[in-house]
Short mmCIF file of C-alpha atoms and ligand atoms in Angstrom, two decimals:
data_model
loop_
_atom_site.label_atom_id
_atom_site.label_comp_id
_atom_site.label_asym_id
_atom_site.label_seq_id
_atom_site.Cartn_x
_atom_site.Cartn_y
_atom_site.Cartn_z
CA UNK A 1 68.29 37.62 -5.56
CA UNK A 2 71.25 36.13 -3.65
CA UNK A 3 69.11 35.83 -0.55
CA UNK A 4 66.38 34.11 -2.50
CA UNK A 5 68.80 31.58 -3.96
CA UNK A 6 70.31 30.67 -0.64
CA UNK A 7 66.87 30.26 0.87
CA UNK A 8 65.92 27.97 -1.99
CA UNK A 9 69.05 25.95 -1.44
CA UNK A 10 68.32 25.64 2.25
CA UNK A 11 64.81 24.53 1.48
CA UNK A 12 66.12 21.94 -0.90
CA UNK A 13 68.50 20.55 1.69
CA UNK A 14 65.76 20.29 4.29
CA UNK A 15 63.29 19.09 1.70
CA UNK A 16 63.72 15.36 2.12
CA UNK A 17 62.72 15.37 5.78
CA UNK A 18 59.74 17.58 5.02
CA UNK A 19 58.66 15.30 2.21
CA UNK A 20 58.85 12.26 4.49
CA UNK A 21 56.55 14.06 6.85
CA UNK A 22 53.99 14.88 4.16
CA UNK A 23 54.06 11.85 1.88
CA UNK A 24 54.83 8.15 1.92
CA UNK A 25 57.80 7.12 -0.17
CA UNK A 26 56.43 5.62 -3.37
CA UNK A 27 57.13 1.85 -3.13
CA UNK A 28 56.47 1.11 -6.81
CA UNK A 29 58.82 1.04 -9.77
CA UNK A 30 57.73 3.47 -12.48
CA UNK A 31 56.07 2.26 -15.65
CA UNK A 32 59.15 1.69 -17.80
CA UNK A 33 60.79 -0.53 -15.17
CA UNK A 34 57.58 -2.42 -14.42
CA UNK A 35 56.86 -2.98 -18.10
CA UNK A 36 60.36 -4.40 -18.57
CA UNK A 37 59.97 -7.00 -15.80
CA UNK A 38 57.75 -10.04 -16.35
CA UNK A 39 55.05 -9.87 -13.68
CA UNK A 40 55.55 -13.49 -12.61
CA UNK A 41 59.22 -12.98 -11.82
CA UNK A 42 59.60 -10.10 -9.40
CA UNK A 43 63.22 -9.41 -8.61
CA UNK A 44 64.32 -10.26 -5.08
CA UNK A 45 64.79 -6.63 -4.11
CA UNK A 46 61.11 -6.05 -4.58
CA UNK A 47 59.97 -9.26 -2.98
CA UNK A 48 57.76 -7.40 -0.54
CA UNK A 49 55.39 -6.65 -3.42
CA UNK A 50 53.13 -9.30 -4.90
CA UNK A 51 53.41 -10.02 -8.65
CA UNK A 52 50.04 -8.39 -9.18
CA UNK A 53 51.23 -5.24 -7.50
CA UNK A 54 54.44 -5.24 -9.48
CA UNK A 55 53.04 -6.09 -12.86
CA UNK A 56 50.86 -4.19 -15.25
CA UNK A 57 47.18 -4.23 -14.30
CA UNK A 58 46.05 -3.76 -17.91
CA UNK A 59 46.39 -5.43 -21.28
CA UNK A 60 48.38 -3.98 -24.14
CA UNK A 61 45.28 -2.12 -25.39
CA UNK A 62 44.87 -0.41 -21.99
CA UNK A 63 41.92 -2.58 -20.92
CA UNK A 64 42.10 -3.21 -17.18
CA UNK A 65 42.61 -6.90 -16.32
CA UNK A 66 39.60 -8.67 -14.81
CA UNK A 67 41.30 -9.40 -11.53
CA UNK A 68 42.09 -5.74 -10.95
CA UNK A 69 38.58 -4.64 -11.92
CA UNK A 70 37.13 -7.15 -9.45
CA UNK A 71 39.34 -5.83 -6.69
CA UNK A 72 38.15 -2.30 -7.35
CA UNK A 73 34.51 -3.36 -7.45
CA UNK A 74 34.78 -5.29 -4.19
CA UNK A 75 36.48 -2.35 -2.54
CA UNK A 76 33.79 0.04 -3.74
CA UNK A 77 31.16 -2.19 -2.16
CA UNK A 78 33.02 -2.32 1.17
CA UNK A 79 33.64 1.39 1.24
CA UNK A 80 30.06 2.27 0.39
CA UNK A 81 28.93 0.24 3.38
CA UNK A 82 31.45 1.91 5.64
CA UNK A 83 30.45 5.29 4.30
CA UNK A 84 26.72 4.76 4.85
CA UNK A 85 27.49 3.68 8.41
CA UNK A 86 29.64 6.77 8.95
CA UNK A 87 26.98 9.06 7.51
CA UNK A 88 24.65 8.19 10.39
CA UNK A 89 26.72 10.45 12.59
CA UNK A 90 27.70 13.04 9.97
CA UNK A 91 26.85 16.73 10.22
CA UNK A 92 23.23 16.95 9.03
CA UNK A 93 23.62 20.59 7.96
CA UNK A 94 26.66 20.34 5.71
CA UNK A 95 25.13 20.24 2.25
CA UNK A 96 28.21 21.17 0.26
CA UNK A 97 29.71 19.16 -2.56
CA UNK A 98 33.08 19.70 -0.91
CA UNK A 99 32.52 18.02 2.45
CA UNK A 100 28.81 17.30 2.71
CA UNK A 101 25.67 15.66 1.35
CA UNK A 102 25.92 16.99 -2.20
CA UNK A 103 29.26 15.18 -2.46
CA UNK A 104 27.50 11.95 -1.53
CA UNK A 105 24.79 12.65 -4.12
CA UNK A 106 27.51 13.21 -6.72
CA UNK A 107 29.17 9.94 -5.79
CA UNK A 108 25.94 8.00 -6.36
CA UNK A 109 25.34 9.88 -9.58
CA UNK A 110 28.79 8.79 -10.75
CA UNK A 111 28.11 5.19 -9.73
CA UNK A 112 24.90 5.33 -11.75
CA UNK A 113 26.84 6.69 -14.72
CA UNK A 114 29.36 3.88 -14.51
CA UNK A 115 27.02 0.97 -13.77
CA UNK A 116 23.68 2.17 -15.26
CA UNK A 117 22.09 0.75 -12.09
CA UNK A 118 18.98 2.82 -11.40
CA UNK A 119 19.15 2.24 -7.63
CA UNK A 120 22.23 4.47 -7.51
CA UNK A 121 20.31 7.26 -9.22
CA UNK A 122 17.48 6.93 -6.72
CA UNK A 123 19.98 6.96 -3.87
CA UNK A 124 21.46 10.14 -5.32
CA UNK A 125 17.96 11.60 -5.41
CA UNK A 126 17.50 10.88 -1.68
CA UNK A 127 20.57 12.95 -0.90
CA UNK A 128 19.63 15.67 -3.37
CA UNK A 129 16.23 16.10 -1.67
CA UNK A 130 17.95 16.40 1.65
CA UNK A 131 20.34 19.11 0.40
CA UNK A 132 17.60 21.10 -1.32
CA UNK A 133 15.74 21.36 1.99
CA UNK A 134 18.86 22.80 3.60
CA UNK A 135 20.10 25.55 1.28
CA UNK A 136 21.65 28.21 3.47
CA UNK A 137 22.23 31.17 1.18
CA UNK A 138 25.71 31.80 2.52
CA UNK A 139 27.97 30.79 -0.36
CA UNK A 140 27.47 30.65 -4.10
CA UNK A 141 29.88 28.10 -5.57
CA UNK A 142 29.50 24.55 -6.81
CA UNK A 143 31.89 23.10 -4.25
CA UNK A 144 31.03 25.09 -1.13
CA UNK A 145 27.78 26.91 -1.75
CA UNK A 146 24.15 26.54 -2.78
CA UNK A 147 25.07 26.33 -6.46
CA UNK A 148 26.36 22.77 -5.85
CA UNK A 149 23.12 21.25 -4.51
CA UNK A 150 21.08 23.18 -7.09
CA UNK A 151 23.22 22.09 -10.04
CA UNK A 152 23.41 18.46 -8.95
CA UNK A 153 19.66 18.54 -8.18
CA UNK A 154 18.92 19.85 -11.68
CA UNK A 155 20.93 17.02 -13.23
CA UNK A 156 19.50 14.23 -11.07
CA UNK A 157 15.90 15.36 -11.71
CA UNK A 158 16.70 15.70 -15.41
CA UNK A 159 17.95 12.10 -15.54
CA UNK A 160 14.75 11.00 -13.81
CA UNK A 161 12.75 12.98 -16.36
CA UNK A 162 11.28 15.18 -13.63
CA UNK A 163 11.55 18.29 -15.78
CA UNK A 164 9.54 20.58 -13.53
CA UNK A 165 11.78 19.95 -10.51
CA UNK A 166 14.91 20.16 -12.65
CA UNK A 167 13.83 23.52 -14.03
CA UNK A 168 13.04 24.77 -10.56
CA UNK A 169 16.64 24.01 -9.52
CA UNK A 170 18.00 25.90 -12.53
CA UNK A 171 15.78 28.91 -11.83
CA UNK A 172 17.08 29.07 -8.27
CA UNK A 173 20.64 28.61 -9.50
CA UNK A 174 20.26 31.56 -11.86
CA UNK A 175 18.78 33.68 -9.08
CA UNK A 176 22.16 33.57 -7.37
CA UNK A 177 23.71 35.28 -10.35
CA UNK A 178 22.88 38.85 -9.41
CA UNK A 179 25.19 38.68 -6.41
CA UNK A 180 27.94 37.17 -8.55
CA UNK A 181 28.11 39.85 -11.21
CA UNK A 182 27.48 42.81 -8.93
CA UNK A 183 30.41 45.19 -9.34
CA UNK A 184 30.35 46.37 -5.73
CA UNK A 185 30.48 42.88 -4.31
CA UNK A 186 33.63 41.77 -2.54
CA UNK A 187 33.19 38.22 -3.81
CA UNK A 188 36.52 36.64 -4.80
CA UNK A 189 37.02 35.04 -8.22
CA UNK A 190 38.49 31.67 -7.21
CA UNK A 191 36.91 28.25 -7.47
CA UNK A 192 36.00 27.37 -3.89
CA UNK A 193 34.18 30.51 -2.84
CA UNK A 194 34.16 32.84 -5.79
CA UNK A 195 32.86 33.55 -9.27
CA UNK A 196 34.75 30.74 -10.99
CA UNK A 197 33.04 28.32 -8.61
CA UNK A 198 29.64 29.63 -9.66
CA UNK A 199 30.66 29.44 -13.32
CA UNK A 200 31.57 25.79 -12.67
CA UNK A 201 27.97 25.11 -11.61
CA UNK A 202 26.54 26.73 -14.76
CA UNK A 203 28.91 24.79 -17.03
CA UNK A 204 28.27 21.56 -15.14
CA UNK A 205 24.54 21.88 -15.80
CA UNK A 206 24.99 22.72 -19.48
CA UNK A 207 27.50 19.88 -19.95
CA UNK A 208 25.21 17.34 -18.31
CA UNK A 209 21.88 18.53 -19.70
CA UNK A 210 22.81 20.05 -23.02
CA UNK A 211 23.89 23.52 -24.11
CA UNK A 212 20.39 25.01 -23.97
CA UNK A 213 19.89 24.22 -20.28
CA UNK A 214 21.52 27.46 -19.11
CA UNK A 215 21.18 30.58 -21.24
CA UNK A 216 24.40 31.81 -22.84
CA UNK A 217 23.98 35.35 -21.55
CA UNK A 218 24.08 34.12 -17.94
CA UNK A 219 27.42 32.41 -18.61
CA UNK A 220 28.74 35.45 -20.45
CA UNK A 221 27.92 37.87 -17.65
CA UNK A 222 29.80 35.75 -15.12
CA UNK A 223 32.77 35.30 -17.45
CA UNK A 224 32.87 39.07 -18.09
CA UNK A 225 32.81 39.78 -14.36
CA UNK A 226 35.77 37.41 -13.82
CA UNK A 227 37.75 39.01 -16.65
CA UNK A 228 37.01 42.57 -15.49
CA UNK A 229 38.07 41.70 -11.98
CA UNK A 230 41.34 40.16 -13.22
CA UNK A 231 42.10 43.19 -15.38
CA UNK A 232 41.42 45.60 -12.53
CA UNK A 233 43.83 43.88 -10.13
CA UNK A 234 46.46 43.57 -12.84
CA UNK A 235 46.27 47.34 -13.46
CA UNK A 236 46.35 48.09 -9.76
CA UNK A 237 49.47 45.96 -9.33
CA UNK A 238 51.01 47.40 -12.49
CA UNK A 239 51.28 44.00 -14.14
CA UNK A 240 49.06 44.68 -17.15
CA UNK A 241 51.93 43.85 -19.52
CA UNK A 242 53.16 40.65 -17.93
CA UNK A 243 50.02 39.20 -16.36
CA UNK A 244 46.89 40.84 -17.81
CA UNK A 245 44.55 38.80 -15.58
CA UNK A 246 45.63 38.78 -11.96
CA UNK A 247 43.62 37.40 -9.05
CA UNK A 248 43.86 37.25 -5.30
CA UNK A 249 42.13 35.63 -2.37
CA UNK A 250 42.46 37.13 1.11
CA UNK A 251 44.92 39.64 -0.38
CA UNK A 252 47.28 36.95 -1.59
CA UNK A 253 47.91 36.01 -5.19
CA UNK A 254 47.39 32.28 -4.98
CA UNK A 255 48.49 29.99 -7.78
CA UNK A 256 46.70 26.67 -7.17
CA UNK A 257 43.42 25.22 -8.35
CA UNK A 258 41.26 25.89 -5.28
CA UNK A 259 42.00 29.53 -4.47
CA UNK A 260 44.28 30.60 -7.20
CA UNK A 261 44.77 31.51 -10.78
CA UNK A 262 45.18 27.94 -12.07
CA UNK A 263 41.54 27.20 -11.19
CA UNK A 264 40.29 30.48 -12.67
CA UNK A 265 42.25 30.19 -15.95
CA UNK A 266 41.13 26.57 -16.21
CA UNK A 267 37.50 27.68 -16.07
CA UNK A 268 38.03 30.51 -18.56
CA UNK A 269 39.52 28.02 -21.05
CA UNK A 270 36.49 25.71 -20.97
CA UNK A 271 34.86 25.65 -24.42
CA UNK A 272 31.42 26.05 -22.80
CA UNK A 273 32.57 29.34 -21.18
CA UNK A 274 32.77 30.72 -24.75
CA UNK A 275 35.55 33.19 -24.04
CA UNK A 276 36.46 34.80 -27.37
CA UNK A 277 39.69 33.84 -29.07
CA UNK A 278 41.22 37.29 -28.72
CA UNK A 279 40.73 37.33 -24.95
CA UNK A 280 42.15 33.83 -24.70
CA UNK A 281 45.24 34.73 -26.71
CA UNK A 282 45.81 38.26 -25.45
CA UNK A 283 44.84 37.91 -21.82
CA UNK A 284 44.57 34.33 -20.60
CA UNK A 285 47.63 32.90 -22.35
CA UNK A 286 50.20 35.52 -21.22
CA UNK A 287 48.83 35.25 -17.68
CA UNK A 288 49.32 31.47 -17.74
CA UNK A 289 52.84 31.96 -19.08
CA UNK A 290 53.58 34.47 -16.32
CA UNK A 291 52.46 31.93 -13.75
CA UNK A 292 54.52 29.17 -15.39
CA UNK A 293 57.67 31.18 -14.79
CA UNK A 294 57.05 30.91 -11.05
CA UNK A 295 57.30 27.15 -10.98
CA UNK A 296 60.04 25.45 -8.99
CA UNK A 297 62.94 23.62 -10.55
CA UNK A 298 61.35 20.36 -9.34
CA UNK A 299 58.38 20.97 -11.64
CA UNK A 300 56.06 21.73 -8.72
CA UNK A 301 54.28 25.06 -8.31
CA UNK A 302 54.26 27.48 -5.37
CA UNK A 303 51.07 28.11 -3.41
CA UNK A 304 51.22 31.83 -4.19
CA UNK A 305 53.28 34.08 -6.47
CA UNK A 306 55.35 35.28 -3.51
CA UNK A 307 55.90 31.87 -1.92
CA UNK A 308 59.37 30.33 -2.26
CA UNK A 309 58.73 27.03 -0.51
CA UNK A 310 58.46 23.88 -2.60
CA UNK A 311 56.35 21.99 -0.11
CA UNK A 312 52.75 21.20 -1.02
CA UNK A 313 51.76 18.64 -3.65
CA UNK A 314 47.98 18.96 -3.39
CA UNK A 315 45.16 19.65 -5.79
CA UNK A 316 44.49 22.88 -3.87
CA UNK A 317 48.13 24.03 -3.79
CA UNK A 318 50.73 22.66 -6.16
CA UNK A 319 51.26 20.51 -9.23
CA UNK A 320 48.15 18.26 -8.90
CA UNK A 321 45.89 21.29 -9.47
CA UNK A 322 48.05 23.22 -11.92
CA UNK A 323 48.39 20.15 -14.16
CA UNK A 324 44.71 20.44 -15.17
CA UNK A 325 45.24 24.04 -16.25
CA UNK A 326 48.30 23.03 -18.28
CA UNK A 327 46.41 20.21 -20.01
CA UNK A 328 43.58 22.59 -20.86
CA UNK A 329 46.09 25.18 -22.15
CA UNK A 330 47.57 22.46 -24.38
CA UNK A 331 44.11 21.65 -25.77
CA UNK A 332 43.26 25.30 -26.40
CA UNK A 333 46.60 26.72 -27.63
CA UNK A 334 48.09 23.50 -29.07
CA UNK A 335 51.61 24.27 -27.86
CA UNK A 336 53.81 21.37 -26.76
CA UNK A 337 55.32 23.29 -23.83
CA UNK A 338 52.06 22.99 -21.88
CA UNK A 339 51.88 19.23 -22.32
CA UNK A 340 55.57 18.85 -21.45
CA UNK A 341 55.08 20.75 -18.21
CA UNK A 342 51.93 18.79 -17.40
CA UNK A 343 54.02 15.62 -17.72
CA UNK A 344 56.62 17.14 -15.41
CA UNK A 345 53.87 17.90 -12.88
CA UNK A 346 52.89 14.25 -13.15
CA UNK A 347 56.47 13.19 -12.28
CA UNK A 348 56.39 15.36 -9.14
CA UNK A 349 53.05 13.86 -8.13
CA UNK A 350 54.32 10.33 -8.70
CA UNK A 351 57.35 11.00 -6.47
CA UNK A 352 55.75 13.09 -3.75
CA UNK A 353 52.00 12.61 -4.06
CA UNK A 354 51.15 9.65 -1.78
CA UNK A 355 50.05 12.05 0.90
CA UNK A 356 49.83 11.21 4.56
CA UNK A 357 46.85 13.55 4.90
CA UNK A 358 44.46 10.87 3.68
CA UNK A 359 42.17 9.94 0.85
CA UNK A 360 40.50 13.19 -0.20
CA UNK A 361 40.43 14.90 -3.54
CA UNK A 362 41.50 18.36 -2.38
CA UNK A 363 44.59 17.58 -0.35
CA UNK A 364 44.69 13.82 -0.36
CA UNK A 365 46.00 11.01 -2.48
CA UNK A 366 42.79 10.53 -4.50
CA UNK A 367 43.03 14.01 -5.99
CA UNK A 368 46.65 13.36 -6.85
CA UNK A 369 45.85 10.00 -8.47
CA UNK A 370 43.15 11.72 -10.45
CA UNK A 371 45.74 13.81 -12.30
CA UNK A 372 47.24 10.61 -13.76
CA UNK A 373 43.85 9.59 -15.12
CA UNK A 374 43.34 12.98 -16.72
CA UNK A 375 46.75 12.83 -18.34
CA UNK A 376 46.03 9.31 -19.57
CA UNK A 377 42.76 10.47 -21.14
CA UNK A 378 44.64 13.26 -22.89
CA UNK A 379 47.72 11.37 -24.09
CA UNK A 380 46.64 7.69 -24.10
CA UNK A 381 50.14 7.01 -22.76
CA UNK A 382 49.78 3.90 -20.58
CA UNK A 383 52.43 5.19 -18.21
CA UNK A 384 49.74 7.40 -16.67
CA UNK A 385 47.16 4.64 -16.47
CA UNK A 386 49.82 2.56 -14.71
CA UNK A 387 50.52 5.35 -12.22
CA UNK A 388 46.79 5.79 -11.50
CA UNK A 389 46.39 2.06 -10.84
CA UNK A 390 49.40 2.00 -8.52
CA UNK A 391 48.10 4.94 -6.54
CA UNK A 392 44.88 3.02 -6.06
CA UNK A 393 46.85 0.01 -4.84
CA UNK A 394 48.88 2.19 -2.50
CA UNK A 395 45.68 3.59 -1.02
CA UNK A 396 43.67 0.45 -0.58
CA UNK A 397 45.81 -2.64 -0.56
CA UNK A 398 49.50 -2.32 0.12
CA UNK A 399 49.36 0.88 2.16
CA UNK A 400 52.82 1.37 3.65
CA UNK A 401 51.36 2.22 7.02
CA UNK A 402 47.94 3.02 8.38
CA UNK A 403 46.09 5.68 6.45
CA UNK A 404 43.86 8.10 8.30
CA UNK A 405 40.44 6.49 8.45
CA UNK A 406 37.83 9.14 8.00
CA UNK A 407 34.55 9.04 6.18
CA UNK A 408 33.65 11.30 3.29
CA UNK A 409 35.99 11.59 0.43
CA UNK A 410 37.73 8.23 0.49
CA UNK A 411 35.21 6.74 -1.84
CA UNK A 412 36.11 9.05 -4.65
CA UNK A 413 39.25 7.35 -5.81
CA UNK A 414 37.34 4.18 -6.48
CA UNK A 415 34.80 5.84 -8.67
CA UNK A 416 37.34 8.17 -10.18
CA UNK A 417 39.71 5.38 -11.07
CA UNK A 418 36.87 3.34 -12.40
CA UNK A 419 35.84 5.90 -14.92
CA UNK A 420 37.55 9.11 -14.07
CA UNK A 421 35.50 11.54 -16.04
CA UNK A 422 33.47 13.38 -13.48
CA UNK A 423 35.23 16.21 -11.75
CA UNK A 424 33.86 15.99 -8.28
CA UNK A 425 36.13 17.20 -5.59
CA UNK A 426 35.79 16.67 -1.92
CA UNK A 427 38.02 16.35 1.00
CA UNK A 428 38.05 14.36 4.17
CA UNK A 429 38.23 17.37 6.40
CA UNK A 430 35.04 18.72 7.78
CA UNK A 431 36.15 21.82 9.58
CA UNK A 432 38.54 24.71 9.35
CA UNK A 433 39.20 24.08 5.73
CA UNK A 434 39.39 27.76 5.00
CA UNK A 435 42.15 28.18 7.53
CA UNK A 436 43.97 25.09 6.39
CA UNK A 437 43.91 26.34 2.83
CA UNK A 438 45.51 29.65 3.56
CA UNK A 439 49.21 29.20 3.30
CA UNK A 440 51.37 31.52 5.29
ZN1 ZN B 501 42.94 21.31 -0.07
#
């Protein structure tokens, strides 16, 4: 215990330098201060920021001001052009939603949703066709495997009223299920490569196309397999009392959204997963509470249960991923403590979330900005809308220094900030992501 404390203290002392290395200092005042200052009279100390950047980019009812909307729209146009140019030299075989062509299809699908412009839907279809010709049978999840292209394909064809093609995608998606529920399989349970990632695909299709699109028994079998697997590890580790559903990836009990328990519990709490109330209360809730006790004093979360280092503020590892689980727990269990901790996650992200790693959703600033939008949708507290808008400004206008310019992924913040409903996650990195996600 003493050793642990002194290590924590040491980490805290060295923390500032480490933070500087990972994130830009946030140049903006927080909402309360900004709301108190008339936009046209920025104080001298903040004279490096324009009034628009200092002031509130929305009206008192939360409607975004026209000027800000125009800036976002113009930027989307520019970035789409840059992206299309960059795609000419992109890896033709990467069809994943995470780093490849399905992610581009999802982006156009989201643009269609926001603008109702049919050309975006047809563009999405172009990319869907390309991915469906290149299924590789290696992985099974929405983000990294064949379930992504198949689920997005089903939805795009459905929107185009091509029911035969849509159904064909769903049939192929369901064919993957045997490998998912097989008891002897060594498939993990997490979101990027495991069962929860396949469950995401099923729920995505039923959310987009209606509850009848995927049969309930298919969902139930996958949910049961995830629960059985969590119970088995919990028994093995003798944690059945404290953490009835325990999960690991590469023999490590990860916490975050991508590889860890936050992502798995988040999926199990989705209404469409139809987990029964008793399992939610008796198994999921105590497991979430067990995980909550591992959080750092800062409000951030460790990458794994055994990790003591308060370092990463990413969607994949840290508060920006865990916050979504906490918000979902608040919706399901209606206990204030979950919302309070989600707000504390948001404070950590505001202070340490302008990442130097780039734009991406998984371990970039877009994914971190996304958490503010989600919290705004839940609470309607304009503080979080303000934070989301400022993150957008930090990314695309007043960037403190040059941001890494890579294609893929940077476009998401635009569409996410514009509407922010679709959960499509991608990253800028095209290789070695598995290695980069494992945290020593
Ligand atoms: Zn990541």
